[in-house]
Short mmCIF file of C-alpha atoms in Angstrom, two decimals:
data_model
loop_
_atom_site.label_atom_id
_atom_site.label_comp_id
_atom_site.label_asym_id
_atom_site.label_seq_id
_atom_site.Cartn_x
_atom_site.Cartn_y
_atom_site.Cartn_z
CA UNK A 6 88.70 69.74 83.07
CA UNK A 7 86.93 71.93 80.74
CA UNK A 8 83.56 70.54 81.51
CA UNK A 9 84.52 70.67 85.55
CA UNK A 10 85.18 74.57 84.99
CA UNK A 11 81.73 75.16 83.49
CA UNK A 12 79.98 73.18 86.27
CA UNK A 13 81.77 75.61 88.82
CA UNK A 14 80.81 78.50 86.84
CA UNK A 15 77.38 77.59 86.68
CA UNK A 16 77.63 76.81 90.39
CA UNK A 17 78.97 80.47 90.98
CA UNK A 18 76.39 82.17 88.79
CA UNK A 19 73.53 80.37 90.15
CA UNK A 20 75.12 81.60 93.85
CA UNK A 21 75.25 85.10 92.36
CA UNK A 22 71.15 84.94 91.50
CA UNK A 23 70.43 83.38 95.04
CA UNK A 24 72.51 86.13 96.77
CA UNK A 25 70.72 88.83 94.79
CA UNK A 26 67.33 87.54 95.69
CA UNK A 27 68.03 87.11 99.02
CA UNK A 28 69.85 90.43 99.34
CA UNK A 29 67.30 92.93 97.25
CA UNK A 30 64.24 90.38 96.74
CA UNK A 31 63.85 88.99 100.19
CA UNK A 32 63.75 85.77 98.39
CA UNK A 33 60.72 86.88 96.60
CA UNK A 34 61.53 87.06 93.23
CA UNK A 35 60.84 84.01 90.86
CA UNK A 36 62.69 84.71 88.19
CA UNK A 37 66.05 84.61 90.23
CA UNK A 38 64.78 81.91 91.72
CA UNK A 39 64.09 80.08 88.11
CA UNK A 40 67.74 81.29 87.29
CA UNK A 41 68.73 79.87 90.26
CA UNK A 42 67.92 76.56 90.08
CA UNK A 43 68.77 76.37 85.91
CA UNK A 44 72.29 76.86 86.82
CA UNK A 45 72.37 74.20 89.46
CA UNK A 46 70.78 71.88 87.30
CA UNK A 47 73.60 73.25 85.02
CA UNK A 48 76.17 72.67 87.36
CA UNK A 49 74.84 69.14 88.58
CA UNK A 50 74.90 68.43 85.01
CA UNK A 51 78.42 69.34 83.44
CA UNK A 52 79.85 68.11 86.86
CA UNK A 53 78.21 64.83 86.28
CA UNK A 54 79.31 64.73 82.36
CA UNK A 55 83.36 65.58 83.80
CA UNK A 56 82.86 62.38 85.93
CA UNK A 57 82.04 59.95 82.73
CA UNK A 58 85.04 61.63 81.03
CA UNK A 59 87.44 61.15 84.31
CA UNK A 60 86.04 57.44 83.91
CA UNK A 61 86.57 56.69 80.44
CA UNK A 62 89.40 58.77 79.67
CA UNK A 63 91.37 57.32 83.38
CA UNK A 64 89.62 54.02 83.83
CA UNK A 65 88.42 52.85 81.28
CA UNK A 66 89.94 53.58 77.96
CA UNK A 67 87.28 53.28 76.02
CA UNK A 68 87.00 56.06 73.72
CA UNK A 69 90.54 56.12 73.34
CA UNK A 70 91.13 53.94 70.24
CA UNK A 71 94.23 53.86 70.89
CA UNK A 72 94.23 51.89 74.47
CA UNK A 73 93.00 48.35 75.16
CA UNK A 74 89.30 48.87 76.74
CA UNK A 75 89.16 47.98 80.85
CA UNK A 76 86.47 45.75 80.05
CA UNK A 77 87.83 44.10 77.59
CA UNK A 78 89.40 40.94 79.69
CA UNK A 79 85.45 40.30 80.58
CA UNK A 80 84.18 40.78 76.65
CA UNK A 81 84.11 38.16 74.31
CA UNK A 82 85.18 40.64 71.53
CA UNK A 83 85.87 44.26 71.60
CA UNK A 84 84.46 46.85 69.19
CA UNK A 85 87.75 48.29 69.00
CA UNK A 86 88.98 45.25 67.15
CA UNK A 87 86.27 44.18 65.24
CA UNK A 88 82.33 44.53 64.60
CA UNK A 89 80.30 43.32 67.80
CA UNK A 90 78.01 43.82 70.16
CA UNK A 91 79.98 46.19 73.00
CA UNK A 92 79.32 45.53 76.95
CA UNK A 93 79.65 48.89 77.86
CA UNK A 94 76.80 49.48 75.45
CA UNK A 95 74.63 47.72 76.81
CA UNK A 96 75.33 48.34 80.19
CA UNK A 97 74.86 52.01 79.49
CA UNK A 98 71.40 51.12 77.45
CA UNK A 99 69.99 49.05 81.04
CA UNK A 100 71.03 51.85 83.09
CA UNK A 101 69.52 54.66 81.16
CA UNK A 102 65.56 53.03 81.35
CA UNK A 103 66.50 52.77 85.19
CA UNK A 104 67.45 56.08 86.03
CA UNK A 105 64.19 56.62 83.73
CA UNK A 106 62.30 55.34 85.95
CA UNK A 107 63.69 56.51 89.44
CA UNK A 108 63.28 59.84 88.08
CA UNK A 109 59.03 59.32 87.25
CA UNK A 110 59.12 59.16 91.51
CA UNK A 111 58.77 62.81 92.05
CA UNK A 112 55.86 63.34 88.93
CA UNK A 113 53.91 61.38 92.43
CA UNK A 114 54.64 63.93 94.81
CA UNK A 115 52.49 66.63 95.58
CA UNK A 116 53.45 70.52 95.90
CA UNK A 117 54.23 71.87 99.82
CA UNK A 118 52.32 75.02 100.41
CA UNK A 119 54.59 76.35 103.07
CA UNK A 120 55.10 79.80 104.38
CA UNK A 121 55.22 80.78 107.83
CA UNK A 122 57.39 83.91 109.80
CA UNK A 123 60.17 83.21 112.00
CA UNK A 124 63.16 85.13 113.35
CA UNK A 125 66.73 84.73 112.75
CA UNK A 126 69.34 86.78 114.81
CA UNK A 127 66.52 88.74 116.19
CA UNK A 128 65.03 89.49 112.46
CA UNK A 129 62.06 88.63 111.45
CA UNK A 130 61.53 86.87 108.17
CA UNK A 131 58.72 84.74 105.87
CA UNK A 132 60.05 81.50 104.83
CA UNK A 133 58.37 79.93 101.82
CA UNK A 134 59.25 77.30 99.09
CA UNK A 135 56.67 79.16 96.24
CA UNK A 136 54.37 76.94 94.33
CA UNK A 137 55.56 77.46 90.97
CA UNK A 138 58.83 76.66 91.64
CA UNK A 139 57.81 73.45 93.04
CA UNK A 140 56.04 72.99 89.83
CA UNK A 141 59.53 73.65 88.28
CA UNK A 142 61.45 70.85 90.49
CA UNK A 143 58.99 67.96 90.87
CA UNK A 144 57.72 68.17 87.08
CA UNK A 145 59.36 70.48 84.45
CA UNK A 146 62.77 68.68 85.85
CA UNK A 147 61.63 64.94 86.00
CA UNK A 148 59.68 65.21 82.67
CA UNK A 149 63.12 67.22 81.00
CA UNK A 150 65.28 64.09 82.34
CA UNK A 151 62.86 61.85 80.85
CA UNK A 152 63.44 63.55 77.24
CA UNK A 153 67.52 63.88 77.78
CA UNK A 154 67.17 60.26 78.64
CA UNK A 155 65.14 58.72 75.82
CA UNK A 156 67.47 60.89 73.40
CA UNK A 157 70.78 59.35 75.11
CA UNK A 158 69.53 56.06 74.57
CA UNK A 159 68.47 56.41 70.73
CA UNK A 160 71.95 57.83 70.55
CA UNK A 161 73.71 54.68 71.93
CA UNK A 162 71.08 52.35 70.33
CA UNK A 163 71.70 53.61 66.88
CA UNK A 164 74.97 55.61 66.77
CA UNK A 165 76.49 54.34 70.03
CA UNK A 166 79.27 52.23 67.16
CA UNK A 167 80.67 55.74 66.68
CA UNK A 168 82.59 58.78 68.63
CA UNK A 169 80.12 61.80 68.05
CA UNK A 170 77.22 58.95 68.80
CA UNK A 171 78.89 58.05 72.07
CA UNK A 172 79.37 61.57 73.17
CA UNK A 173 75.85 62.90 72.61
CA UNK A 174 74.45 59.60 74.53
CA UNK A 175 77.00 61.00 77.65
CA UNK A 176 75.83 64.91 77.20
CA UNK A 177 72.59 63.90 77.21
CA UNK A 178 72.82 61.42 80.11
CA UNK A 179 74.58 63.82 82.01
CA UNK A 180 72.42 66.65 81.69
CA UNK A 181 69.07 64.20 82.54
CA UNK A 182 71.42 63.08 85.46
CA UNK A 183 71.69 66.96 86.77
CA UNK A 184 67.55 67.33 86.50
CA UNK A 185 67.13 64.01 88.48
CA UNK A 186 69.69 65.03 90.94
CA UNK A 187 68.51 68.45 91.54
CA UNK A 188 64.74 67.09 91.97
CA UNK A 189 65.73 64.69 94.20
CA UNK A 190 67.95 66.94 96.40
CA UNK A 191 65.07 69.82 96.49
CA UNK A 192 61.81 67.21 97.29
CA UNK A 193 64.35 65.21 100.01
CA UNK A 194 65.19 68.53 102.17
CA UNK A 195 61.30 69.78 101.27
CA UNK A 196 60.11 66.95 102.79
CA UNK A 197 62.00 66.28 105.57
CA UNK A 198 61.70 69.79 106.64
CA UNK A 199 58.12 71.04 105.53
CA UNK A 200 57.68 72.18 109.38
CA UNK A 201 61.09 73.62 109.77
CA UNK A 202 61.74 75.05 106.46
CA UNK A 203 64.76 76.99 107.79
CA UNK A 204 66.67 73.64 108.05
CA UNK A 205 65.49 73.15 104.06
CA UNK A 206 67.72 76.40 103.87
CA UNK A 207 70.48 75.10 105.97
CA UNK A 208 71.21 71.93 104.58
CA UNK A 209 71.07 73.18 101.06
CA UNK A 210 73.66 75.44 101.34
CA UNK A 211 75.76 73.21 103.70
CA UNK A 212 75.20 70.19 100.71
CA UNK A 213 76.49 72.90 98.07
CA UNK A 214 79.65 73.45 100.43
CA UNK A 215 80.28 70.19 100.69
CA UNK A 216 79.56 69.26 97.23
CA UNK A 217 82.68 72.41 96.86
CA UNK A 218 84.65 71.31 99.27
CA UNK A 219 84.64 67.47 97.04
CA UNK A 220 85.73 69.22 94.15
CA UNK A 221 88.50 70.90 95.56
CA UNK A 222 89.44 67.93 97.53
CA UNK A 223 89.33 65.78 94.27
CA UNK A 224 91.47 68.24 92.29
CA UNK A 225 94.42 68.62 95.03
CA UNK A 226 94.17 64.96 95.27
CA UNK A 227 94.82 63.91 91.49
CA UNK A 228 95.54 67.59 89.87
CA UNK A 229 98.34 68.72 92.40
CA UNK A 230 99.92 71.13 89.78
CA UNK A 231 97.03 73.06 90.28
CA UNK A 232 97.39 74.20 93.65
CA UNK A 233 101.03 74.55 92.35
CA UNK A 234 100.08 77.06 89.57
CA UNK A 235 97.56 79.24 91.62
CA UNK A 236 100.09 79.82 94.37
CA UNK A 237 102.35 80.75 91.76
CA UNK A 238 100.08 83.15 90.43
CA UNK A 239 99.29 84.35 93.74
CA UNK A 240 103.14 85.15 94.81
CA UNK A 241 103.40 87.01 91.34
CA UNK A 242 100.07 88.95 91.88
CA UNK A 243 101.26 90.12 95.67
CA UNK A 244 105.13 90.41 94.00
#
């Protein structure tokens, strides 16, 4: 849960730059717009991270040393009970190289230069997608996954065997998991809308909503106390 609260925080603060550049900047300000998409990589990431936990701590047991391993009914030995080679391991040390290499796609693609007036509601504005933070989504975040990656799988290779080993492999996978995400999110609506970039606009914030709406969905669905405790805080609040 704790790592599902920071991804929503990061998700609000990065909101809270976008509506300032939009509101005072006219969209015009990089720096906000750096800030902006930090905290969604941010928020991509820790969400991603609270989804491995959810897994291993509710599926699959296995960095509880306590509880039998899910897998283990499909290992020939278990780490757990003695020395071996682990299946989760490996499975983990295949994966990473692959999402390595999905995430070189977007080093191929080339920046947009877009910018062109239009009018909402009767106002007229410039829509752009700026150069240099193009530069920022299809190669500072593709060649920062890379790194996160290559670290998470030295972790697992050579201290995968132990708890702190295991958990820096997942931080780091999940943060090279929030760059690749986020690239692949902002290059997708870039491309399919470089003529219509007010649709790039559109589905962006309608894919944060819904990515929201999950969340909320999720936690009513399997943390029900919690709707429980805010509308208890609520009645005492309004009491």
């Amino acid at each position: 849960m704790a790592a599902l609260r920071w991804s929503m925080i990061f998700f609000l603060g990065g909101e809270v730059f976008c509506w300032i550049n939009i509101l005072f900047f006219f969209e015009e300000s990089l720096l906000l717009e750096y800030l902006h998409s930090f905290f969604m990589v941010a928020c991509l990431g820790f969400l991603a991270f609270s989804v491995m936990e959810a897994l291993d701590h509710g599926l699959l047991h296995f960095s509880n040393p306590q509880k039998r391993c899910a897998l283990s009914g499909v290992c020939k030995s278990c780490v757990k009970a003695k020395p071996g080679p682990c299946l989760l391991h490996r499975l983990f040390r295949w994966m990473i190289p692959i999402i390595g290499l999905v995430g070189l796609m977007p080093l191929a693609a080339q920046p947009l230069a877009i910018s062109y007036n239009t009018s909402i509601f009767g106002i007229v504005r410039n829509l752009t997608h700026p150069l240099p933070v193009q530069w920022y989504e299809i190669r500072f975040c593709p060649a920062a996954a890379l790194i996160l990656l290559t670290g998470a799988w030295l972790a697992l290779s050579w201290r995968g065997g132990t708890p702190g080993g295991t958990l820096l492999a997942k931080v780091l996978l999940a943060a090279a998991i929030g760059h690749v995400g986020f690239t692949f999110m902002r290059l997708a609506f870039l491309t399919f809308y470089r003529e219509r970039i007010v649709w790039f606009f559109f589905w962006e914030e309608l894919t944060e909503l819904i990515l929201i709406t999950g969340v909320l969905y999720m936690l009513w669905l399997f943390q029900p106390q919690l709707g429980q405790q805010v509308r208890a805080r609520l009645r005492a609040l309004m009491s």
